[in-house]
XYZ file of C-alpha atoms in Angstrom:
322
model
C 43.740 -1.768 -18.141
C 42.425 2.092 -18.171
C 38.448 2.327 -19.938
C 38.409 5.651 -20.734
C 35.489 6.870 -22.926
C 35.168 9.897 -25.250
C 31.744 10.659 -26.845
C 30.872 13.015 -29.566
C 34.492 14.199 -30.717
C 34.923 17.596 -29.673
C 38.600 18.104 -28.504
C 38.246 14.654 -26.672
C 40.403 12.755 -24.340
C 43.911 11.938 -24.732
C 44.631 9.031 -27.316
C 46.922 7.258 -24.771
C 47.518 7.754 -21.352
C 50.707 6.081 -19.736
C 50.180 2.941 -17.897
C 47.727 0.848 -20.825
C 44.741 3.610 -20.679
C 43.183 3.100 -24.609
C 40.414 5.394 -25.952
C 37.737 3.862 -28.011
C 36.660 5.695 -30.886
C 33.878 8.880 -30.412
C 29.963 7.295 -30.740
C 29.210 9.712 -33.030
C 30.260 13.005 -35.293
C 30.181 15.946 -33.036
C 27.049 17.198 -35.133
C 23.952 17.960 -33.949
C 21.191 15.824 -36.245
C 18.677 17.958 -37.567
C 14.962 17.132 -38.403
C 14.771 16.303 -41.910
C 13.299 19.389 -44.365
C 13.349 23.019 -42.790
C 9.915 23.768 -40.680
C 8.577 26.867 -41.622
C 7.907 29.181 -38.528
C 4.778 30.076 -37.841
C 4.643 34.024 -36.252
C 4.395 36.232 -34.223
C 4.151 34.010 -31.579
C 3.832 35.099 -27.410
C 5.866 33.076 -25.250
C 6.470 33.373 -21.248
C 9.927 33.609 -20.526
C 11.414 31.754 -17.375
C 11.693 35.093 -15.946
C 8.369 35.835 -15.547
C 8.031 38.160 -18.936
C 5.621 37.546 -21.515
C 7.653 37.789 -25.025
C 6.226 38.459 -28.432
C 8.677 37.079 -31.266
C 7.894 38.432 -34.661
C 10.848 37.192 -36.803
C 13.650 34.217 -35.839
C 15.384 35.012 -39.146
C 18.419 35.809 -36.717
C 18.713 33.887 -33.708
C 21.291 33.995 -30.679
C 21.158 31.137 -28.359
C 23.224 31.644 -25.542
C 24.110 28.074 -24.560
C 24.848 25.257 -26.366
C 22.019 23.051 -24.828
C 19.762 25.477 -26.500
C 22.115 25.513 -29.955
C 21.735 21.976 -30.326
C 17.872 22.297 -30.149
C 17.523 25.031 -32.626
C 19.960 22.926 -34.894
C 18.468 19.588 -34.199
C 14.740 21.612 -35.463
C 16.437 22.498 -38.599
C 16.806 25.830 -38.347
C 20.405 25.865 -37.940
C 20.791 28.270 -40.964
C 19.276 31.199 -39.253
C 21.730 31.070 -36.415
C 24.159 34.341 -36.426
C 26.134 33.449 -33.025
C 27.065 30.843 -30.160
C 28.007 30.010 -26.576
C 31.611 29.226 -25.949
C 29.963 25.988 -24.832
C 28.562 25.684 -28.161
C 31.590 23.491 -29.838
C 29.765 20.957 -32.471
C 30.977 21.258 -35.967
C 27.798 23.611 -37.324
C 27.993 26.100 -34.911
C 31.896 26.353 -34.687
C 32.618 28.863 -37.097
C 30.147 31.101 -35.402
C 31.467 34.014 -33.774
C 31.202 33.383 -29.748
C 29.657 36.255 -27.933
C 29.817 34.930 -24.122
C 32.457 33.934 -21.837
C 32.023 31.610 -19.196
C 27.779 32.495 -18.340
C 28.507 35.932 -19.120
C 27.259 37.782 -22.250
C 28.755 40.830 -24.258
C 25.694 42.808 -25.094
C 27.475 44.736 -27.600
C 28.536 41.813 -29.116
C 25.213 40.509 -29.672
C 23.739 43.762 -30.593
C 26.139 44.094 -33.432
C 24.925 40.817 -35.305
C 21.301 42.227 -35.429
C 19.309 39.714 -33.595
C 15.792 39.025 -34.214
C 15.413 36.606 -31.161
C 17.629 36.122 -28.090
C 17.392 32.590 -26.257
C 19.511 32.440 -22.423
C 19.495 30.435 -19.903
C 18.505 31.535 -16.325
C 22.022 31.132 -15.630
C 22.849 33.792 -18.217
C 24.290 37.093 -17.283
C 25.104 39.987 -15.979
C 21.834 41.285 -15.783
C 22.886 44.679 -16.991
C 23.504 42.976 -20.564
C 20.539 41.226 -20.609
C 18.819 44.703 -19.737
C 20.712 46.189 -22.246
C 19.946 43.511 -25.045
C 16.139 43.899 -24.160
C 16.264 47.969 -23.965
C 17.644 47.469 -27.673
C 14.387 46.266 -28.585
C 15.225 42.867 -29.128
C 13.423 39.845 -28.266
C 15.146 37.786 -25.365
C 13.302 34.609 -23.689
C 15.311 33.441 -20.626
C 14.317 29.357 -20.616
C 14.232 27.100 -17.490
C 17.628 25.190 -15.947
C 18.402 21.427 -17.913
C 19.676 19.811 -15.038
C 18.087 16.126 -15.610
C 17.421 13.780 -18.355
C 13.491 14.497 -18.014
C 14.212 18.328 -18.514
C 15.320 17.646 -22.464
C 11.565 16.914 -23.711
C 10.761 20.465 -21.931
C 13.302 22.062 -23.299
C 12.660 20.855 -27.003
C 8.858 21.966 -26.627
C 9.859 25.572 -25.143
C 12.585 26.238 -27.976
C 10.489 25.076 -30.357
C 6.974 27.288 -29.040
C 9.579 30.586 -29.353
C 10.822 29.415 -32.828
C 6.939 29.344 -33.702
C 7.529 25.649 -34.785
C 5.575 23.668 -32.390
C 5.361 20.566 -34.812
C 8.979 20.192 -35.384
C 9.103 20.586 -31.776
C 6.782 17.754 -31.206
C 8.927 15.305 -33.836
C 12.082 16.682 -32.413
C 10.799 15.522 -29.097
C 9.534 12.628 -29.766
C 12.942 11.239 -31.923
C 14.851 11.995 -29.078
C 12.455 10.186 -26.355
C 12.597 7.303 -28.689
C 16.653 7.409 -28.729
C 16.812 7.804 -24.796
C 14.776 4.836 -24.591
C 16.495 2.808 -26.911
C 20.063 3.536 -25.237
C 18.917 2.340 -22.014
C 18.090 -1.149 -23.190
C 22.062 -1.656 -22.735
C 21.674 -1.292 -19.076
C 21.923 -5.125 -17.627
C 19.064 -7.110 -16.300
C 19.187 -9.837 -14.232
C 19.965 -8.555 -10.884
C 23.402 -6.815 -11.712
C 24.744 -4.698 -9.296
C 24.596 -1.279 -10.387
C 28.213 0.529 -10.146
C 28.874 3.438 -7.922
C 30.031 6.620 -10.104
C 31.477 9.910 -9.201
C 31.498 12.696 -11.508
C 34.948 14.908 -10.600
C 34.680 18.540 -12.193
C 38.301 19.197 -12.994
C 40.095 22.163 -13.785
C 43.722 21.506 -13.218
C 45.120 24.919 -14.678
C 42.855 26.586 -11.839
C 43.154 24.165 -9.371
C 39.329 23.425 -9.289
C 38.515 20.212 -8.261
C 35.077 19.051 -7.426
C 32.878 15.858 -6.242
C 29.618 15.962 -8.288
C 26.445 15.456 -5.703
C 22.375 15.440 -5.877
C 21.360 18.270 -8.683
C 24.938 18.225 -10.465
C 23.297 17.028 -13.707
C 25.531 13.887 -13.789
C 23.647 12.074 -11.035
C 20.368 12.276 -13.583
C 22.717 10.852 -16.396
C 24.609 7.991 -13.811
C 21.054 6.802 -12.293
C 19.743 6.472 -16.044
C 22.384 4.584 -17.529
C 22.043 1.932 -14.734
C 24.359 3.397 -11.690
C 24.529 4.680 -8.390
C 25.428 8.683 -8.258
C 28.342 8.062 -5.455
C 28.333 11.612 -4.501
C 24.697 12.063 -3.907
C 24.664 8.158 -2.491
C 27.485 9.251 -0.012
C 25.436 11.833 1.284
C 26.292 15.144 -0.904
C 23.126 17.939 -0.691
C 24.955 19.936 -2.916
C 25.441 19.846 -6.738
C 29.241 20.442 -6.217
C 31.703 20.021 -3.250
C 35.539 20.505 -3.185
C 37.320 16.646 -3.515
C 38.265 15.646 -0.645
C 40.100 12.780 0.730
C 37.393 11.533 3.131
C 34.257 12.439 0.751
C 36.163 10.591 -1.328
C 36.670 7.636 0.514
C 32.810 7.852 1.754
C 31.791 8.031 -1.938
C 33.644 4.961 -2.642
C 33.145 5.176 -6.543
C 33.634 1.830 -8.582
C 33.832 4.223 -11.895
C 35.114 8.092 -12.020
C 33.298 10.031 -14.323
C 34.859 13.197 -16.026
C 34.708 15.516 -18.953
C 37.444 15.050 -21.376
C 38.997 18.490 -20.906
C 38.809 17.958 -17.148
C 41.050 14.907 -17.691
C 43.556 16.680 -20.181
C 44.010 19.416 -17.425
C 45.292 17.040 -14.845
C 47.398 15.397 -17.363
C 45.415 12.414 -18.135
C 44.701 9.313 -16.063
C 48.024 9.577 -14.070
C 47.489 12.627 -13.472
C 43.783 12.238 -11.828
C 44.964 9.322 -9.679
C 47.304 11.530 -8.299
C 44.726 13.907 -6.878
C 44.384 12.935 -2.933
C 42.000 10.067 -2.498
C 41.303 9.442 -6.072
C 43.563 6.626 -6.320
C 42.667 4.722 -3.459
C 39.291 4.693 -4.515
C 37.724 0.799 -5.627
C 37.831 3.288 -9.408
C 41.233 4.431 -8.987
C 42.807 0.947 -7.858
C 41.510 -0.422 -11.303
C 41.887 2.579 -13.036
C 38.408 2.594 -14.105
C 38.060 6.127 -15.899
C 34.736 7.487 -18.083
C 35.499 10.727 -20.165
C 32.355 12.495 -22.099
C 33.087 15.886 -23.578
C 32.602 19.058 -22.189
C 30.609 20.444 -24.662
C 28.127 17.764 -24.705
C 27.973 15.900 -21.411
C 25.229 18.240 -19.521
C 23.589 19.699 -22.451
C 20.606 17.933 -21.995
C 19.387 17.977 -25.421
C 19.248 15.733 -28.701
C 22.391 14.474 -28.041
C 21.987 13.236 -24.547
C 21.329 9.923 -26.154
C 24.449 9.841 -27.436
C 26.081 10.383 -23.747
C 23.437 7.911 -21.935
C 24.613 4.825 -24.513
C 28.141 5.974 -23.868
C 27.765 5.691 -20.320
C 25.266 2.714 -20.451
C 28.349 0.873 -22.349
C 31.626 1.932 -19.885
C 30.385 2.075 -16.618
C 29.091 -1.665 -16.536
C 31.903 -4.033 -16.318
C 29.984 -6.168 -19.404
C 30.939 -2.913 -21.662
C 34.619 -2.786 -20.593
C-alpha cells in the first residue's frame, strides 16, 4: 500500500494513484489563521533591512509581500486586509484572488508600482536587482528580510515582519502561538527508542526535466530532523542544498520514506511515475512505495503554518502513522 500525504489543500496530490496509493484528507483549510482582532500599527517605524539599509515605514495601509512565507505572516498578524498583491508562491485561499506580480523570484516593478504600495517586503532571494532599484527609486518603502531555511528561522521571521508592520505585540502573540503549535506537533514523534526513518526530499519538475536530491540547507532536512527522521541526503553525505538524482546518490541515500511536494508528484505522473525515475524504485522507499506529498505552496514557507507540515510529517513518515 502507497502513504501518500497532502497537507493544507492547495492543488494537492492526486486522489488515486494506480497500484493502491490512497490520499488521506488535507490537515487543514489552506488558510492562513490570523490573530484574533486587527492590531493597530504603531508608525513610522525604522527597520534594518537584510540588505544592510536602514528603512523608515510611515504607512502599511498597502503592503506587497513578495513571497508567500512572508504573506502568511502578515495574514496570520491580521492585517491581511491591507494586502494589495502576492507571490506566485502565495496560493492560500485569502491571498488568491490577489493579482500576482512575480514570476518564479523575479519581480515586475511596474507591476508593483501600479498598485501604489506603501511598504514592500522581499526576500534576499528576490530580484532582479534593477526592479528592486527601481521600486526603491519610486520612493517606496522596500525591506529585503533574511532567508527561512529552518524551522528555528519562523520565530525570526514573525518578529521582523511584525517590527516593519509597526506591530511588535501581535508579533510577539503571533510568535508565541506558533512556538506553542510546533511544540505540540512534535509530541507525535515516537519515544521509546524507535528508529528514526531515513527521508529524502526529491524536487521534481517533470515538464522540465528537473530532478533533484534534497541535502544539508535544502529546508526539508530542518523539517525531516524535527518531525523525528534522518535527512538521507544530508546523512549520505550531500554539502549542497540540491544535487541532480542520481542512481548511486540514490542508492547511498538509501531513503526508507521519499518526500515530495504535491505538484512535484503530479508532474511525474504520480507514484508510478516517480518510481520510474532511475534509482527511485529500488530504494528501501520505493520497494514499499512509501511516498510523503506536502504542497508546494506551503512545505518551505517557514511560517505559521509550518505546524501544520511538521504534524503531517510527524504522522506519515513513522511507520506507527501509516
Amino acid at each position: 500500500m502507497t502513504t501518500v500525504l497532502t497537507a493544507c489543500g492547495a492543488g494537492g496530490g492526486p486522489s488515486g494513484e494506480p497500484g493502491g496509493a490512497t490520499k488521506r484528507p488535507s490537515a487543514a483549510a489552506d488558510r492562513v489563521e490570523p490573530l484574533a482582532g486587527t492590531p493597530k500599527p504603531r508608525l513610522p517605524v525604522s527597520v534594518r533591512s537584510a540588505d544592510g539599509r536602514d528603512v523608515e515605514v510611515k504607512a502599511t495601509d498597502r503592503i506587497v509581500p513578495l513571497s508567500g512565507s512572508i504573506s502568511e505572516v502578515v495574514f496570520g498578524l491580521g492585517l491581511g486586509d491591507r494586502v494589495v498583491a502576492r507571490d506566485i508562491t502565495a496560493t492560500f485561499e485569502q491571498a488568491r484572488r490577489l493579482p500576482v506580480v512575480t514570476r518564479g523570484h523575479d519581480v515586475s516593478a511596474e507591476s508593483v508600482l501600479s498598485l501604489k504600495p506603501t511598504l514592500v517586503l522581499a526576500e534576499a532571494t528576490t530580484g532582479p536587482a534593477e526592479a528592486i532599484g527601481q521600486i526603491r527609486a519610486a520612493g517606496v518603502p522596500l525591506v529585503v528580510l533574511d532567508p527561512a531555511r529552518k524551522i528555528g528561522d519562523v520565530a525570526t521571521r514573525i518578529d521582523t515582519v511584525a517590527a516593519a508592520l509597526g506591530v511588535r505585540d501581535a508579533g510577539d502573540e503571533l510568535r508565541g502561538r506558533t512556538e506553542q503549535r510546533l511544540a505540540a506537533a512534535k509530541k507525535g514523534i515516537p519515544g521509546g527508542g524507535a528508529k528514526k526513518p531515513r527521508v529524502a526530499f526529491l524536487y521534481l519538475r517533470g515538464s522540465a526535466s528537473v530532478y533533484l536530491l534534497g541535502g544539508a540547507g535544502s529546508g526539508a532536512d530542518s523539517l525531516i530532523e524535527a518531525a523525528g527522521g534522518v535527512d538521507a541526503g544530508k546523512e549520505s553525505g550531500l554539502k549542497k542544498d540540491f544535487t541532480p538524482i542520481t542512481s548511486e546518490a540514490l542508492a547511498k541515500a538509501a531513503p526508507d520514506v521519499v518526500l515530495v511536494m504535491s505538484k512535484g508528484l503530479e508532474s511525474v505522473g504520480g507514484v508510478d511515475g516517480l518510481l520510474k525515475i532511475p534509482g527511485v524504485g529500488q530504494t528501501p522507499a520505493g520497494l514499499d512505495r512509501r511516498v510523503a506529498s506536502v504542497d508546494d505552496g506551503v512545505l518551505l514557507n517557514f511560517g505559521p503554518r509550518t505546524d501544520v507540515v511538521l504534524k503531517s510529517l510527524v504522522e506519515q513518515i513513522h511507520e506507527g502513522g501509516r
